[in-house]
XYZ file of C-alpha atoms in Angstrom:
588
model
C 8.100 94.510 -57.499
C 6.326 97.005 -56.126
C 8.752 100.493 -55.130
C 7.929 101.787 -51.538
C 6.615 105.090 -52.932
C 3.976 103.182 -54.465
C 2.489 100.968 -51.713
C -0.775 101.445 -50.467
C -1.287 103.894 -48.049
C -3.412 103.624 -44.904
C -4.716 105.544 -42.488
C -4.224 105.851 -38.911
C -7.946 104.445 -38.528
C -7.789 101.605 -41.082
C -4.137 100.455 -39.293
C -5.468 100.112 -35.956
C -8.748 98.345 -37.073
C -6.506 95.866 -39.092
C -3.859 95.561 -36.097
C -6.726 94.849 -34.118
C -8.608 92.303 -36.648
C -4.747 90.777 -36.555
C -4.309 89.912 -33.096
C -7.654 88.906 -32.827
C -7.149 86.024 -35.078
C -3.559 85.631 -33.342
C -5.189 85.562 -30.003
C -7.550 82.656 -31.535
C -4.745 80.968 -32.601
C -5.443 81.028 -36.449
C -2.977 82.401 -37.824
C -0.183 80.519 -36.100
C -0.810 76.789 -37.526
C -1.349 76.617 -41.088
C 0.025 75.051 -44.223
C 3.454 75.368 -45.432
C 4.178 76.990 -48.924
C 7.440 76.180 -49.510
C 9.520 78.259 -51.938
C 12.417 75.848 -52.465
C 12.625 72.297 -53.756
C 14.207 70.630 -50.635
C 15.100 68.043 -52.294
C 17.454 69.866 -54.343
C 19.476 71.056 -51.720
C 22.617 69.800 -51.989
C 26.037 69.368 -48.902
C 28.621 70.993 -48.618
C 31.563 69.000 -47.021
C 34.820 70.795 -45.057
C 37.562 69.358 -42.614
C 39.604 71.272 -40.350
C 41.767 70.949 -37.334
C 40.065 73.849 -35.446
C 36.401 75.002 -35.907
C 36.020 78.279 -34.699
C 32.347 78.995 -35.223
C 31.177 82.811 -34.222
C 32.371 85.965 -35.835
C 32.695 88.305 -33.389
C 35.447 89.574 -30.845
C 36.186 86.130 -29.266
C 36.302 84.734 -32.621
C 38.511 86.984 -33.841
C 41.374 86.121 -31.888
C 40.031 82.177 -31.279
C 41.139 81.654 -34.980
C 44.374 83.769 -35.142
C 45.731 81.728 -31.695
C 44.575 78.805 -33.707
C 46.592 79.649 -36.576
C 49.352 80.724 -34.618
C 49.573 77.650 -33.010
C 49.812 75.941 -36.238
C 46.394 74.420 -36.663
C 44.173 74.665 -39.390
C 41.292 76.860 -39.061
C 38.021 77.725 -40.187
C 35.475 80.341 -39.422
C 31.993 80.187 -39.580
C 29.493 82.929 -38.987
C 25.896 83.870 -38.896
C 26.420 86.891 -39.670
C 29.716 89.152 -41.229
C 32.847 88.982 -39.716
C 32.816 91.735 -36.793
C 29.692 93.095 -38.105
C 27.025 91.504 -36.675
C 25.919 89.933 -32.308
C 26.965 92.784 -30.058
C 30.466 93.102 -31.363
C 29.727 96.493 -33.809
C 27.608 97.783 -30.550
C 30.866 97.233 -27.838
C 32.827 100.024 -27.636
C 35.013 100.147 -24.503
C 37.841 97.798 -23.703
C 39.163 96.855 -20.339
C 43.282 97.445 -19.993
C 45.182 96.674 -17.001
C 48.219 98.395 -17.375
C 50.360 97.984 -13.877
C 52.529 100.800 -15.271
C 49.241 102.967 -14.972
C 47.360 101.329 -12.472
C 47.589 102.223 -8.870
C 46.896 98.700 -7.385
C 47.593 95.474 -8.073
C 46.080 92.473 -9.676
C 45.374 91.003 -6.446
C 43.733 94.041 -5.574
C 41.266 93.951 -9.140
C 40.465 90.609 -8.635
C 39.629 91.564 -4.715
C 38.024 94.140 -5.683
C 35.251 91.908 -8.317
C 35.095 89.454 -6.020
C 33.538 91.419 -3.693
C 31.197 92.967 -5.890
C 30.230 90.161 -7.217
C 29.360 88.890 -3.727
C 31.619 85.853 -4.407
C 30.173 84.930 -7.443
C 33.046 84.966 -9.710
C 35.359 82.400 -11.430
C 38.969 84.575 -9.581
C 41.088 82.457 -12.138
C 39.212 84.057 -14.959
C 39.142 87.461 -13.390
C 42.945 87.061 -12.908
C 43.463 86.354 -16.661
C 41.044 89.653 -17.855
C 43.517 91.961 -16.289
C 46.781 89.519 -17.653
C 46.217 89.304 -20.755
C 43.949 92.671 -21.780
C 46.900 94.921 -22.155
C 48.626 92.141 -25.348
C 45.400 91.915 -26.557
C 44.506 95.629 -27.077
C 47.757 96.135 -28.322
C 47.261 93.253 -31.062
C 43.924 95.328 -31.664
C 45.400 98.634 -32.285
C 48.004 96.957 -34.650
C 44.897 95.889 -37.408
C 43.113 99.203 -36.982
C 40.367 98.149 -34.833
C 40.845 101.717 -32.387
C 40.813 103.817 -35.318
C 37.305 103.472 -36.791
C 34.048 102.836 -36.078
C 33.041 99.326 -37.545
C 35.318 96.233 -36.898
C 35.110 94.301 -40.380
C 37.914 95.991 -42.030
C 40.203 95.423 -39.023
C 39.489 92.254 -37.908
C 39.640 90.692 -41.859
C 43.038 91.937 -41.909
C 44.773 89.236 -39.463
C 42.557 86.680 -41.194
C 43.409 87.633 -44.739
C 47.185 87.640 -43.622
C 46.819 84.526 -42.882
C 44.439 83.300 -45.188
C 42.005 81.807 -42.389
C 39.216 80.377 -44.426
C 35.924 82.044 -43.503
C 32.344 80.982 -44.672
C 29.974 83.842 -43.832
C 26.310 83.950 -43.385
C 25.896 79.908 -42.335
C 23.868 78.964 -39.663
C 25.098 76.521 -37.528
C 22.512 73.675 -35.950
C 24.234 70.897 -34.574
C 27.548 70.336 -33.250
C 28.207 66.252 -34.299
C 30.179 63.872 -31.179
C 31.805 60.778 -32.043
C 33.220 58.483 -29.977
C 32.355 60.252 -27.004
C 34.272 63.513 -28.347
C 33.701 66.239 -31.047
C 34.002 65.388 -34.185
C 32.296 68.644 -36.239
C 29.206 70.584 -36.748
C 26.804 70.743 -39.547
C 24.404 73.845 -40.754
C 23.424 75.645 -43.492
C 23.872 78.630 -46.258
C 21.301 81.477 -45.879
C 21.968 82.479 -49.203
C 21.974 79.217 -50.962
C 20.043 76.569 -51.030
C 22.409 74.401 -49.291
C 23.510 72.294 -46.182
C 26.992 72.208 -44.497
C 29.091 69.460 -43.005
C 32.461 70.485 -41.071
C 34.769 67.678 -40.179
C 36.777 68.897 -36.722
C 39.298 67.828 -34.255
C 38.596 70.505 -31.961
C 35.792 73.368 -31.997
C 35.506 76.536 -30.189
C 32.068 78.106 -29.062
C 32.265 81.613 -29.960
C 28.657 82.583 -30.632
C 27.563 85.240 -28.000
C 25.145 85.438 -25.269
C 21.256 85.687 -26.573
C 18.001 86.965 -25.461
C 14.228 86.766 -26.168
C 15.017 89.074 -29.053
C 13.945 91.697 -27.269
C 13.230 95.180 -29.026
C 14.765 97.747 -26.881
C 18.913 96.618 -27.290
C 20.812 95.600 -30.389
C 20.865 91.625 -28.974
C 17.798 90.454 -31.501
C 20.265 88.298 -33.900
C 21.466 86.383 -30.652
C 19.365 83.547 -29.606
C 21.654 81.233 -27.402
C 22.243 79.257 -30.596
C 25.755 77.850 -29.420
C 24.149 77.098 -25.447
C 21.391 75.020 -27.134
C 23.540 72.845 -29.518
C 26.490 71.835 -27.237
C 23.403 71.320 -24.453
C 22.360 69.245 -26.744
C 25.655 66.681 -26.641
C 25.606 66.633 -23.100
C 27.994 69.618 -22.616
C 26.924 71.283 -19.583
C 25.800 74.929 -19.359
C 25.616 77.458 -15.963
C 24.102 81.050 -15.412
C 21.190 80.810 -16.453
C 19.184 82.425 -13.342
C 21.386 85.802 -13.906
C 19.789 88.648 -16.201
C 21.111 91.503 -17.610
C 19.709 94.879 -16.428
C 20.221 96.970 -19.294
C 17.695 100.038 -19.956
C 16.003 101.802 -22.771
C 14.403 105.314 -22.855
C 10.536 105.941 -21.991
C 10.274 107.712 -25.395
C 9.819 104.687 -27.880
C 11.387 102.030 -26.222
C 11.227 99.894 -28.684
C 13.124 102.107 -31.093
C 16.712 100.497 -30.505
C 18.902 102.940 -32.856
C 16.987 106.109 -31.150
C 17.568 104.926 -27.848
C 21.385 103.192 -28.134
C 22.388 104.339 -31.881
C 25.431 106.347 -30.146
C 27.103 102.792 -29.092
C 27.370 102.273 -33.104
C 28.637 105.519 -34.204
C 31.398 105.628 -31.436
C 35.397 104.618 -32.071
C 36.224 102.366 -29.831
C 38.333 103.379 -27.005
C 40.233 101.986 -23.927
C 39.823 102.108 -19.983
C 41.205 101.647 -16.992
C 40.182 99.711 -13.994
C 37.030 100.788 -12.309
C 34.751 98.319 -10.415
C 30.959 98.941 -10.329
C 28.116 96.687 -8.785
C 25.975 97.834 -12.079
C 23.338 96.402 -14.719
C 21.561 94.687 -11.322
C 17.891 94.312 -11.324
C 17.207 98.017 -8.962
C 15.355 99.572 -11.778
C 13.141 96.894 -12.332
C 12.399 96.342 -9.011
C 11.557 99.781 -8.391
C 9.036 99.490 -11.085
C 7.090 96.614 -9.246
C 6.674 98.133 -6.016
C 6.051 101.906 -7.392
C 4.733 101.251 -10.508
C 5.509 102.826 -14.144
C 8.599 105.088 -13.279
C 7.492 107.358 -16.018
C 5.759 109.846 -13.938
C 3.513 112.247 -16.227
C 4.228 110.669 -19.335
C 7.218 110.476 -21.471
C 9.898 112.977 -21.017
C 9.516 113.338 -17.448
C 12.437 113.060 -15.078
C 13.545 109.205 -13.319
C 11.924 109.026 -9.753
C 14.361 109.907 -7.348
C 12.056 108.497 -4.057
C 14.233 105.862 -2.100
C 12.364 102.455 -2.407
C 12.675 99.892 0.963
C 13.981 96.877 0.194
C 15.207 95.062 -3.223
C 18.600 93.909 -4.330
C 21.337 93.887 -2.625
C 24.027 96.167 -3.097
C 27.622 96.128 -1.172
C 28.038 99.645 0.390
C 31.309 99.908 -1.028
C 29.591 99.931 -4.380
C 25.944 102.262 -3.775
C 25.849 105.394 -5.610
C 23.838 108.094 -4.740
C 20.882 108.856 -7.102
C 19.285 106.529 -9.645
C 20.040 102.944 -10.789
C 23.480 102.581 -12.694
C 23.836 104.332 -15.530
C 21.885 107.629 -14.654
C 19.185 108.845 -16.751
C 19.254 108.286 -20.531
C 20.514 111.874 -22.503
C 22.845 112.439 -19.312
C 26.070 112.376 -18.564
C 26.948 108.667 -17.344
C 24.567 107.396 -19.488
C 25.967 103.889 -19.971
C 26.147 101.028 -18.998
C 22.634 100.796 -17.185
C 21.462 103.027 -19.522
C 21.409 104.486 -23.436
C 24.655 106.540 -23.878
C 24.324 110.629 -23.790
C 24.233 112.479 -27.099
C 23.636 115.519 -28.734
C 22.142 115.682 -32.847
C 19.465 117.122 -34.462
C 16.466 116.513 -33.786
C 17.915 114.447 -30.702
C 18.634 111.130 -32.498
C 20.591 108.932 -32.037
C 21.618 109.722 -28.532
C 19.807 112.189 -27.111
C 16.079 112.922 -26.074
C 13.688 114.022 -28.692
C 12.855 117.492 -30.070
C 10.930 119.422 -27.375
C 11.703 116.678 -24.133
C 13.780 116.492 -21.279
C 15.799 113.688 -20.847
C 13.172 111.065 -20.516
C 13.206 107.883 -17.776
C 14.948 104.642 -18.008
C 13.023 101.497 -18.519
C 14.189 98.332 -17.726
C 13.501 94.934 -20.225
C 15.398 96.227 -23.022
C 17.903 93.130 -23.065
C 15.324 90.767 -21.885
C 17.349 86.964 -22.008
C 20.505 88.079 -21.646
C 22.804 87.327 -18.908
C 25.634 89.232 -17.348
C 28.029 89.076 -19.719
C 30.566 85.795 -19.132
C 27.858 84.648 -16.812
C 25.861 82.473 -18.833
C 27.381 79.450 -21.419
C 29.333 76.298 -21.055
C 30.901 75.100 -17.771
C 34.462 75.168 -17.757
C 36.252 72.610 -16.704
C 39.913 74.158 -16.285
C 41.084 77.513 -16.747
C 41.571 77.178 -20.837
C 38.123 77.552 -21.978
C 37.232 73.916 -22.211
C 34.086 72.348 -21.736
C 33.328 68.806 -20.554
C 33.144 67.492 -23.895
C 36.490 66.569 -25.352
C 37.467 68.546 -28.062
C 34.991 71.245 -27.630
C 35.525 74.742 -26.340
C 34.231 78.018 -25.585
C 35.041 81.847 -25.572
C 33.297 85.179 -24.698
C 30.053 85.347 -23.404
C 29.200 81.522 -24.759
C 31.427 80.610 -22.248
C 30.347 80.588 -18.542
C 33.237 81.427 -16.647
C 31.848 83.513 -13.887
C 34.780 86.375 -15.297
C 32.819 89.046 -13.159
C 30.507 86.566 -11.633
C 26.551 87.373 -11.353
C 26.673 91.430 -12.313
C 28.458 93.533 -14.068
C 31.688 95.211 -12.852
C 34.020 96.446 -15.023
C 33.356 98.864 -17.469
C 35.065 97.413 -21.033
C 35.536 94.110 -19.325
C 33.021 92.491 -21.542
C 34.987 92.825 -24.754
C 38.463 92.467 -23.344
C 37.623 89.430 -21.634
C 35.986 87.857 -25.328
C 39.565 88.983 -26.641
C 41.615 87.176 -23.377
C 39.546 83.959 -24.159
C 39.481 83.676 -27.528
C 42.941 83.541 -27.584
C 43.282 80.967 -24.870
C 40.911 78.540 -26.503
C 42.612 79.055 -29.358
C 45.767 77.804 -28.419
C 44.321 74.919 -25.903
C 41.987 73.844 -29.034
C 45.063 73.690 -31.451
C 46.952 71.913 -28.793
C 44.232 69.459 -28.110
C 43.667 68.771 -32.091
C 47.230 67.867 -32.187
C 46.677 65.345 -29.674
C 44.083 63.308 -31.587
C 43.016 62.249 -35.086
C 40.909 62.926 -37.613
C 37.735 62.335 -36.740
C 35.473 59.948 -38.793
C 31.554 60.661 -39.364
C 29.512 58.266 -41.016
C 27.147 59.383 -44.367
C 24.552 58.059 -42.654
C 24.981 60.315 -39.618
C 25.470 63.059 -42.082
C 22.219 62.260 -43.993
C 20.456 61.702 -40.581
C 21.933 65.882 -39.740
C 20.665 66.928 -42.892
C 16.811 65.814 -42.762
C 16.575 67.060 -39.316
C 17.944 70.577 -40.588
C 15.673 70.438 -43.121
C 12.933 69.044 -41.267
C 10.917 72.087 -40.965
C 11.056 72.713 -44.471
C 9.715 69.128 -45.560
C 6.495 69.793 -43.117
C 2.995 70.198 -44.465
C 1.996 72.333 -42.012
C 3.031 73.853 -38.364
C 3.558 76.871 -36.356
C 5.415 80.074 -37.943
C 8.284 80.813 -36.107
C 7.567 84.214 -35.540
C 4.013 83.506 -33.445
C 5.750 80.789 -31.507
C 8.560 83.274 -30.772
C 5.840 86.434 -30.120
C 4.200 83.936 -27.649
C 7.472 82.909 -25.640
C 8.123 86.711 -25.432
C 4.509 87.020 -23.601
C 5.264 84.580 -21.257
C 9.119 85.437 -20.497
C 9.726 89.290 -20.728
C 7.069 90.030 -18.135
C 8.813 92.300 -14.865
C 7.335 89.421 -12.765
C 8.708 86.693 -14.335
C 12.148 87.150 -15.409
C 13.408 89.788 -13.432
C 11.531 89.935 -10.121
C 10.553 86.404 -9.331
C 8.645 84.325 -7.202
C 7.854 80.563 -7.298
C 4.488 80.669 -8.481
C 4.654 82.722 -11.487
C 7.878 80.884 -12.484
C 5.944 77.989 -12.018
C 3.328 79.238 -14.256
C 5.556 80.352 -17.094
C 7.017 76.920 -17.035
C 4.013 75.194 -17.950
C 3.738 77.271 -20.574
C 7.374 76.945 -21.840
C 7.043 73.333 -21.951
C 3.921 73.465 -23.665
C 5.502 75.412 -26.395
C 8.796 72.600 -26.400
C 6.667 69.387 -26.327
C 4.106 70.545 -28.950
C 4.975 73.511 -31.109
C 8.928 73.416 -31.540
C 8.095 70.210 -33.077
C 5.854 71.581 -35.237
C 7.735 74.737 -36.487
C 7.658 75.021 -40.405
C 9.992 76.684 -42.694
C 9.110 78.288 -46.449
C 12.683 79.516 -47.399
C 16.006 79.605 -45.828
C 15.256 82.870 -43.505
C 12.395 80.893 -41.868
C 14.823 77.848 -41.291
C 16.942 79.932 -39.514
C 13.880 81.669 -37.577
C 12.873 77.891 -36.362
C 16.124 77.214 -35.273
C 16.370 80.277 -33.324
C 12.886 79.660 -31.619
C 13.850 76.214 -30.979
C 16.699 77.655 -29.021
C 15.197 80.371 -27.150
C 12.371 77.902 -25.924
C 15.385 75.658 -24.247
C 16.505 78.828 -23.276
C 13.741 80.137 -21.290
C 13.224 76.662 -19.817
C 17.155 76.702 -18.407
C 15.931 79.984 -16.868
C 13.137 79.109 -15.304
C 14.560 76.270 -13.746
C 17.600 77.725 -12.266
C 15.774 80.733 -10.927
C 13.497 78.226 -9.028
C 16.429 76.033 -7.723
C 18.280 78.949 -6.337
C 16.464 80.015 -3.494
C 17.801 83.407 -2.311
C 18.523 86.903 -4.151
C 22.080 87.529 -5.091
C 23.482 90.063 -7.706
C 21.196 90.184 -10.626
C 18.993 87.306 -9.355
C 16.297 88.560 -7.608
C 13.295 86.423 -5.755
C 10.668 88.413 -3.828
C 10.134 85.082 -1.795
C 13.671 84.581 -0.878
C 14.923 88.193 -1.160
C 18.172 87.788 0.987
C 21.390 86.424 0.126
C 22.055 82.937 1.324
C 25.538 82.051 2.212
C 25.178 79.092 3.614
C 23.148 77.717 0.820
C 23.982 79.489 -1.973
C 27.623 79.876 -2.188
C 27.797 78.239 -5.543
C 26.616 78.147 -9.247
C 23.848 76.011 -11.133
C 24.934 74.187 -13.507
C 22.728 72.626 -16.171
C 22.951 69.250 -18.332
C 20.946 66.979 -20.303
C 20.137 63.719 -18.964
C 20.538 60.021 -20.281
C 16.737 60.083 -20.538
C 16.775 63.284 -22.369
C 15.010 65.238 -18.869
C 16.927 68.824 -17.917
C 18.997 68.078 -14.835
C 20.632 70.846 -12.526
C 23.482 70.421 -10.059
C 25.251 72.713 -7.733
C 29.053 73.463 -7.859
C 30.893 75.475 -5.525
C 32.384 78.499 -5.953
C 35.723 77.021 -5.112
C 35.406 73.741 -7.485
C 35.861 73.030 -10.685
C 33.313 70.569 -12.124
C 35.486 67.351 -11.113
C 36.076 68.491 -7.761
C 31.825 69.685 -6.799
């Protein structure tokens, strides 16, 4: 192997001529379908069976406390992550936690879930709301117990409720499908990244706990997420809502891209606690500023955010307009999150604050491209425990849709308390529900029938890389006027392209090694993905919160007092449905 120090060097010239010779042949297509060299014997690759009564699959925050409940509740449970136990999704990047505390608090419940609802211009799930500011205070107080406000990185407290209990927990396993029988779940199946091996998990209940996603964009820490959980539960006919919301966090002019310049202060913080303190924030102003005005960097980077009032754009409640710019404030200032990176001071300006010799430079919008408003987007509930329409299956956190602070963020915190309050009450409702029913019973030939379409895109001679599929989604989605300020036409546009990439190249996506499985997967996902958002974006025809339509820019009340829900049809074709904000599914 060849040590760093010894590679090749090249010069600026001879980079740029072979970045350009690069995308040349990317732009021709050539270097996206070509033969596969697989690394592995795939026919060697052996299964792995488990059985449990609860399947908590996700690693983060809600999963945390999904399994413990579980436990508690006297089920048996097993974990399974992508990644490492609190280490990996957004969990190591949250660092505030809501806490209502009514000994602290000068209102009321009532008043906090008033107060949301109104920012949220309706658009939130009250019963979930209701249960954030419940439930936060137990939960935080469980937290501080293991550790988790005393240090900067979550593993170490978060392993210790699970190794007091001995919770079984298989790292690093990518989960592809979620397996119904009998018209409820019966398991899940994936594989090991580090081995060359498949998984089968036998469950009477499982719980969704696997984060929001994105276009794995390269300005926010959300590139490991990729709507994985959305896609496979989609994929069983569970039904999914949110979609047409988007997140509106912010990077720095001065290298956007860079993720750990721009928001490496989130990591290094301990987390903390907060108290109530409703926002209309992370909306799509910024972005929409940029379309009518242009590049908000004015003079290159380091210069100041435009502070010239803009006519028109989203809608914000007067209660909850700030003077000055979009939420968040400039990057390197006071106020800094949540629209935008978190102030610092350090040497040479990293990781918080502007670089050596600039002011504090201007916030750009796109860096979360994909993502929702957090407990926007995910799986329809069906009651107030977290469980979908599936039998059996459940979900937490930000896989689960529950509208908690409806179309925008509101709370500051409220994202990781509220994947704490639900993990816990899917964990209890799934252990409750596994008690209810038995074991469930999944053929070998269903099993062998998982397994070769896991391995699928290893076994194919030739196909698309992941990566250039994925590159060319990102073209067509993370565009200002496409996902963020919309019209028909260009959705319209970036549809055909979408489905282009669905019918044709996720079909074709190879594999050489166990990373590029999980890279296929992940494409495959993100290509549903963008479809869902396309398609609710076009069906709701006003602006509202962080939905934005420059041909329907006002809010529609009489139209649009509802959600979108999304589910796959009997003839496999993407079906939407309305369901109002007052309803549960049964009762739309």
């Amino acid at each position: 192997m060849t040590a760093p120090n010894d590679l090749p060097s090249l010069s600026r010239r001879e980079f740029l001529a072979l970045s350009a010779t690069t995308a040349g042949l990317a732009a021709l297509g050539l270097t996206a379908c070509a033969d596969n060299h697989v690394e592995i014997d795939v026919d060697a690759v052996t299964n792995a069976d488990h059985s449990t009564d609860v399947l908590v699959i996700g690693g983060g925050m809600a999963g945390l406390f999904a399994a413990v409940k579980a436990h508690d509740a006297g089920a048996a449970t097993l974990i399974v992550s992508k990644g490492r136990l609190g280490s990996s999704g957004l969990t190591p990047f949250a660092k505030g936690f809501f806490v209502f505390d009514p000994a602290t608090e000068p209102g009321s419940i009532d008043d906090f879930v008033a107060a949301v609802s109104r920012s949220a211009l309706g658009t939130n799930n009250p019963v979930y709301t209701r249960q954030l500011a419940e439930h936060s205070l137990e939960r935080a107080r469980e937290l501080r117990q293991w550790g988790y406000f005393d240090q900067t990185l979550a593993n170490r407290p978060f392993m210790r409720p699970i190794d007091e209990r001995k919770i079984p927990l298989l790292e690093r396993v990518v989960i592809t499908h979620l397996i119904k029988e009998g018209g409820r779940i019966a398991g899940a199946a994936g594989f090991r990244l580090d081995a060359e091996a498949t998984i089968t998990i036998r469950a009477k209940s499982v719980i969704l706990c696997t984060g929001a996603g994105g276009f794995k964009p390269s300005g926010f820490p959300v590139c490991d997420l990729t709507h994985d959980g959305t896609v496979i539960a989609y994929e069983i006919g569970a039904k999914v809502t949110g979609k047409e919301w988007n997140d509106g966090h912010s990077t720095r002019s001065n290298n956007p891209a860079a993720c750990y310049d721009n928001w490496g202060d989130m990591f290094g913080r301990i987390p903390s606690t907060n108290g109530v303190e409703v926002h209309h924030d992370l909306g799509m102003d910024i972005n929409y500023r940029a379309y009518v005005m242009g590049n908000p960097v004015e003079g290159g980077p380091g210069s100041a955010q435009p502070t010239k009032a803009v006519v028109g754009g989203p809608y914000v409640p007067e209660e909850f307009q700030r003077s000055g710019p979009p939420a968040g404030g400039p990057p390197g200032q006071k106020g800094g999150a949540p629209g935008g990176p978190p102030s610092g001071k350090g040497k040479g300006g990293a990781p918080g604050g502007p670089p050596p010799g600039f002011a504090a430079s201007a916030n750009v919008g796109g860096a979360s491209a994909g993502m929702a408003i957090h407990k926007s987007e995910g799986l329809v509930p069906t009651n107030d425990r977290c469980a979908s329409n599936i039998p059996g299956l459940y979900a937490a956190g930000d896989a689960l849709g529950s509208h908690m602070a409806g179309g925008i963020y509101t709370q500051i915190g409220s994202s990781l308390a509220g994947s704490a309050v639900q993990g816990a009450i899917a964990g209890e409702a799934a252990a409750e529900y596994a008690r209810s029913v038995t074991a469930p019973s999944i053929s070998a030939a269903r099993i062998a029938e998982v397994k070769n379409e896991i391995l699928a895109p290893l076994r194919r001679e030739a196909g698309y890389g992941p990566a250039w599929v994925t590159h060319t989604l990102q073209g067509v989605m993370i565009p200002n006027f496409v996902l963020y300020i919309k019209k028909a036409s260009m959705m319209q546009a970036a549809l055909a392209y979408v489905e282009e990439l669905r019918d044709h190249h996720a079909p074709m996506l190879r594999a050489a090694n166990m990373h590029e499985l999980r890279l296929a997967f992940e494409t495959r996902n993100m290509i549903l993905s963008a479809e869902m958002k396309l398609r609710a974006s076009l069906m709701r025809t006003e602006s509202r919160c962080s939905h934005y339509r420059l041909d329907y820019p006002d809010v529609d009340d009489d139209n649009w007092r509802a959600w979108i829900n999304i589910y796959r049809g009997n003839d496999g074709v993407m079906r939407l449905e309305k369901q109002p904000f007052d309803a549960w599914p049964e009762q739309a």
